[in-house]
Coordinates of N, CA and C in Angstrom, one line a residue:
X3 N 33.5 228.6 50.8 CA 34.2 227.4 51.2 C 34.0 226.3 50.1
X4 N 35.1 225.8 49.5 CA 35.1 224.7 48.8 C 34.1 223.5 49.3
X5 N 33.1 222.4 47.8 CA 32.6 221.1 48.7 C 33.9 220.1 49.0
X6 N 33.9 219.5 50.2 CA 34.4 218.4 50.7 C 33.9 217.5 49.9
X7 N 34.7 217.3 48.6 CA 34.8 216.0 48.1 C 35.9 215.3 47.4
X8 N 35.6 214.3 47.2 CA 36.6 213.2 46.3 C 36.6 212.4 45.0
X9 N 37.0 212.0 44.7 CA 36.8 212.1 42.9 C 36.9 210.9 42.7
X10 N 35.6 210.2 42.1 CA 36.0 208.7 41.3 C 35.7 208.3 40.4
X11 N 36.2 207.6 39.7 CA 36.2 206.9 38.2 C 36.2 205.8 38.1
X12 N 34.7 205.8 36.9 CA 34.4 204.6 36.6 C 35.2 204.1 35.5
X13 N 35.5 202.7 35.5 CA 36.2 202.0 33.9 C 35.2 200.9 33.5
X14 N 35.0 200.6 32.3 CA 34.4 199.5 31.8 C 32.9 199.8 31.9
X15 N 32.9 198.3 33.1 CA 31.3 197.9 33.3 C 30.7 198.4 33.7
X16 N 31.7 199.1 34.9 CA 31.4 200.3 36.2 C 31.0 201.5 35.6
X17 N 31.7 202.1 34.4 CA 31.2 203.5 33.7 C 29.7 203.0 32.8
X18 N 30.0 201.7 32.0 CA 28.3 201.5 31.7 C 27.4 201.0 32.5
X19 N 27.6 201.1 33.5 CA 26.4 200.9 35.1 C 25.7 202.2 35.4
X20 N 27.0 202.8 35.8 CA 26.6 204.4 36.2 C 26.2 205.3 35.4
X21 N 27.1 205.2 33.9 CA 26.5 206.0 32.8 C 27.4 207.2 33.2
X22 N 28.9 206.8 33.8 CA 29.7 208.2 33.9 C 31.1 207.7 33.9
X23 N 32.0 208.5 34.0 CA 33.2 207.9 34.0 C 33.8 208.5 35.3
X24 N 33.1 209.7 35.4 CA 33.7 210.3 36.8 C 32.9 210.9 37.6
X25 N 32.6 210.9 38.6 CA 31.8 211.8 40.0 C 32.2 212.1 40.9
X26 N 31.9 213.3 41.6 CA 32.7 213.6 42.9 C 31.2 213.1 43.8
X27 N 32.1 212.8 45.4 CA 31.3 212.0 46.1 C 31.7 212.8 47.3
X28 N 30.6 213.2 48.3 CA 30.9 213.7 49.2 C 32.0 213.2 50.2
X29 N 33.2 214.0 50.8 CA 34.3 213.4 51.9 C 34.0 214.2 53.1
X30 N 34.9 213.5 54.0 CA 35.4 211.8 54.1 C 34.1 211.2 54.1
X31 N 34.7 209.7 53.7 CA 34.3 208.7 53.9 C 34.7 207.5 54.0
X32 N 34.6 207.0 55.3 CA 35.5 205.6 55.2 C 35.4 204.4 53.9
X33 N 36.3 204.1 53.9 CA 36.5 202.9 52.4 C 35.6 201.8 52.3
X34 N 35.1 201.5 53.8 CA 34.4 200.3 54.1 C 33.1 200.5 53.4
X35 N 32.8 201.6 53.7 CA 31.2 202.3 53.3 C 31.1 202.7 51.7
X36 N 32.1 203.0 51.0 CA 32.0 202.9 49.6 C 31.2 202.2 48.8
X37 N 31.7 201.2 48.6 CA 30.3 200.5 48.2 C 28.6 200.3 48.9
X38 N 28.6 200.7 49.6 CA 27.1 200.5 50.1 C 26.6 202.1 49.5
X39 N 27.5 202.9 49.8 CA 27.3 204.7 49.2 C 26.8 204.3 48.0
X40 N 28.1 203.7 47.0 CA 27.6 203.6 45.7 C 25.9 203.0 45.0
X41 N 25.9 201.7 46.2 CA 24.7 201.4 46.4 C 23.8 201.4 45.8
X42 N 23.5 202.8 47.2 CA 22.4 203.7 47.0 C 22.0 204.4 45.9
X43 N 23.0 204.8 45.2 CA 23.1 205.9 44.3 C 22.7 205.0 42.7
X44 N 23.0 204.2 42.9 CA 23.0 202.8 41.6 C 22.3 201.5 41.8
X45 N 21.4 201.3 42.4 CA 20.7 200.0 42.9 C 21.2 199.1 41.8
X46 N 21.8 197.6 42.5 CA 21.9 196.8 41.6 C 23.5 196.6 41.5
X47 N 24.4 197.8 41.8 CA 25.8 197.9 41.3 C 26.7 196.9 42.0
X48 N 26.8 197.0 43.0 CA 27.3 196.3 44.2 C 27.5 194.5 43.9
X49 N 26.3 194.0 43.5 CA 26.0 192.4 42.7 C 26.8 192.2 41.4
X50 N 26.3 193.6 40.7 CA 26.5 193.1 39.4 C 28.0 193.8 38.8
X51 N 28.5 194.7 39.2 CA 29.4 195.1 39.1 C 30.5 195.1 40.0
X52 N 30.5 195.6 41.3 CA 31.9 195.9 42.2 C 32.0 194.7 43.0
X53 N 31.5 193.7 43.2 CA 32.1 192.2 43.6 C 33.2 191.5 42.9
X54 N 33.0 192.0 42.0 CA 34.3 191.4 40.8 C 35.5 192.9 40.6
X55 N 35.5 193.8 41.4 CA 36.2 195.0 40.9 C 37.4 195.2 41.9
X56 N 38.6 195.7 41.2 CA 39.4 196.5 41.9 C 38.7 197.8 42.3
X57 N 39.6 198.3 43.6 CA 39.2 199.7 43.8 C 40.7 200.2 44.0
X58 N 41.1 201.1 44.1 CA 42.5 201.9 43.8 C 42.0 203.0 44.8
X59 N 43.0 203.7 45.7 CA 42.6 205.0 46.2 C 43.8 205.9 46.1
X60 N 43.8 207.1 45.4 CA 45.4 207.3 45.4 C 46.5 206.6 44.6
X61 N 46.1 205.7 43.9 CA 46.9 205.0 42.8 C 47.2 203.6 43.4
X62 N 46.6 203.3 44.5 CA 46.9 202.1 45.2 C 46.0 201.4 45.4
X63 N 46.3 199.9 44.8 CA 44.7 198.8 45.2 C 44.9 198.7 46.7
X64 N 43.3 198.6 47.2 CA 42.9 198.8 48.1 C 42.0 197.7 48.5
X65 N 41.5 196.9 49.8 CA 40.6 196.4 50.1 C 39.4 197.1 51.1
X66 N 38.6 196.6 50.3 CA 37.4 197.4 50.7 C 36.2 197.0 51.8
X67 N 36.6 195.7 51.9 CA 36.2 195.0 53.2 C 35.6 195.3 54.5
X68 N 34.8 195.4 54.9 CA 34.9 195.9 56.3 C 35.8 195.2 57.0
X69 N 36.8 195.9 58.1 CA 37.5 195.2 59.4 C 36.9 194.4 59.9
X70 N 36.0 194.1 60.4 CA 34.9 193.7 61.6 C 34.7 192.6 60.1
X71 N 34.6 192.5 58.9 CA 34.4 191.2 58.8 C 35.4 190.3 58.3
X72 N 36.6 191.4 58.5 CA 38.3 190.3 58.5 C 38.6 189.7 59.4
X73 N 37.9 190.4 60.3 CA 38.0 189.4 62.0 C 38.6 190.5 62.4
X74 N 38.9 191.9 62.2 CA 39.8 193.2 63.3 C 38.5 193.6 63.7
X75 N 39.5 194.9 63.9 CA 38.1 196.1 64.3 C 38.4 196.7 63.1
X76 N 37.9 198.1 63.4 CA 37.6 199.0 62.7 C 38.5 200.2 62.9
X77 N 39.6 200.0 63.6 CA 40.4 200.6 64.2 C 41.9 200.6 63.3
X78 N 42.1 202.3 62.6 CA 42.8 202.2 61.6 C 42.7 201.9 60.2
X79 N 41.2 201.9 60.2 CA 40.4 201.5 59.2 C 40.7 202.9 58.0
X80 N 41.2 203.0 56.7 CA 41.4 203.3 55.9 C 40.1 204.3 55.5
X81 N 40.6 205.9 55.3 CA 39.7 207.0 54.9 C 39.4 207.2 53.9
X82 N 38.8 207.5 53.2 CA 38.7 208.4 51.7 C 38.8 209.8 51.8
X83 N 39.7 210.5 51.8 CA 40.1 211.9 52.5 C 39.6 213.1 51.5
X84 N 39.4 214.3 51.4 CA 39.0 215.1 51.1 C 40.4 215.1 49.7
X85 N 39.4 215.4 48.4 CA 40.6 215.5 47.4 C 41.5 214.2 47.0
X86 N 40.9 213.1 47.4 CA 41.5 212.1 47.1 C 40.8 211.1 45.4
X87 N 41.8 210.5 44.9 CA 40.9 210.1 43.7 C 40.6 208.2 43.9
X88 N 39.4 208.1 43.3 CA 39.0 206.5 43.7 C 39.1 206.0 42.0
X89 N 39.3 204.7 42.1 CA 39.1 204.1 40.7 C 38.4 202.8 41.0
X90 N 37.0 202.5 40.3 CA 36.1 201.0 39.9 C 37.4 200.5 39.2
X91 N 37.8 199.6 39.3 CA 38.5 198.6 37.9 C 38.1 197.5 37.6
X92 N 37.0 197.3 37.1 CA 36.9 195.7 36.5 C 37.5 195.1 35.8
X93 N 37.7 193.5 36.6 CA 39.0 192.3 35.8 C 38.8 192.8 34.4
X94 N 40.6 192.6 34.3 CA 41.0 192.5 33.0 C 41.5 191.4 32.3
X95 N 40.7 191.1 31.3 CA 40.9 189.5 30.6 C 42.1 189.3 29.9
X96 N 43.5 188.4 29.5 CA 43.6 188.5 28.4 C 43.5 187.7 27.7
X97 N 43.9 187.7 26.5 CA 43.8 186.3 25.6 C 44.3 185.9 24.6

């Protein structure tokens, strides 16, 4: 049996945080819990890096929010599905 996972990619600050540009991460996983996953895996990331980041799931920016702290529930709350690809994107400046 294939692992149930999902594929993401780091850009920028996010790849020199992690020290990768890509990892598979075990699926599902709700969207909400991504960054705390990441977390774990990276102490520190979460402050210094993905507070300022886009996330993309599937080629679409995404909010990563928990429901419950937009004021909904959690109901209809966005998956990270088996085979799905994620993208860190830290702001882009120009000048």
């Amino acid at each position: 049996m294939a692992t149930q996972t999902f594929t993401i990619h780091y850009f920028a600050s996010a790849s020199s945080y992690t020290g990768k540009n890509t990892e598979t991460l075990p699926a599902p996983l709700k969207l909400s819990l991504l960054f705390s996953e990441l977390e774990s895996r990276y102490p520190g990331i979460e402050e210094k890096v993905l507070g300022s980041c886009g996330v993309s799931l599937d080629g679409e920016y995404v909010d990563v929010t928990p429901a419950e702290e937009k004021g909904g529930d959690a109901e209809g709350e966005r998956v990270i599905e088996v085979g799905s690809e994620v993208a860190i994107i830290p702001p882009v400046s120009s000048g």
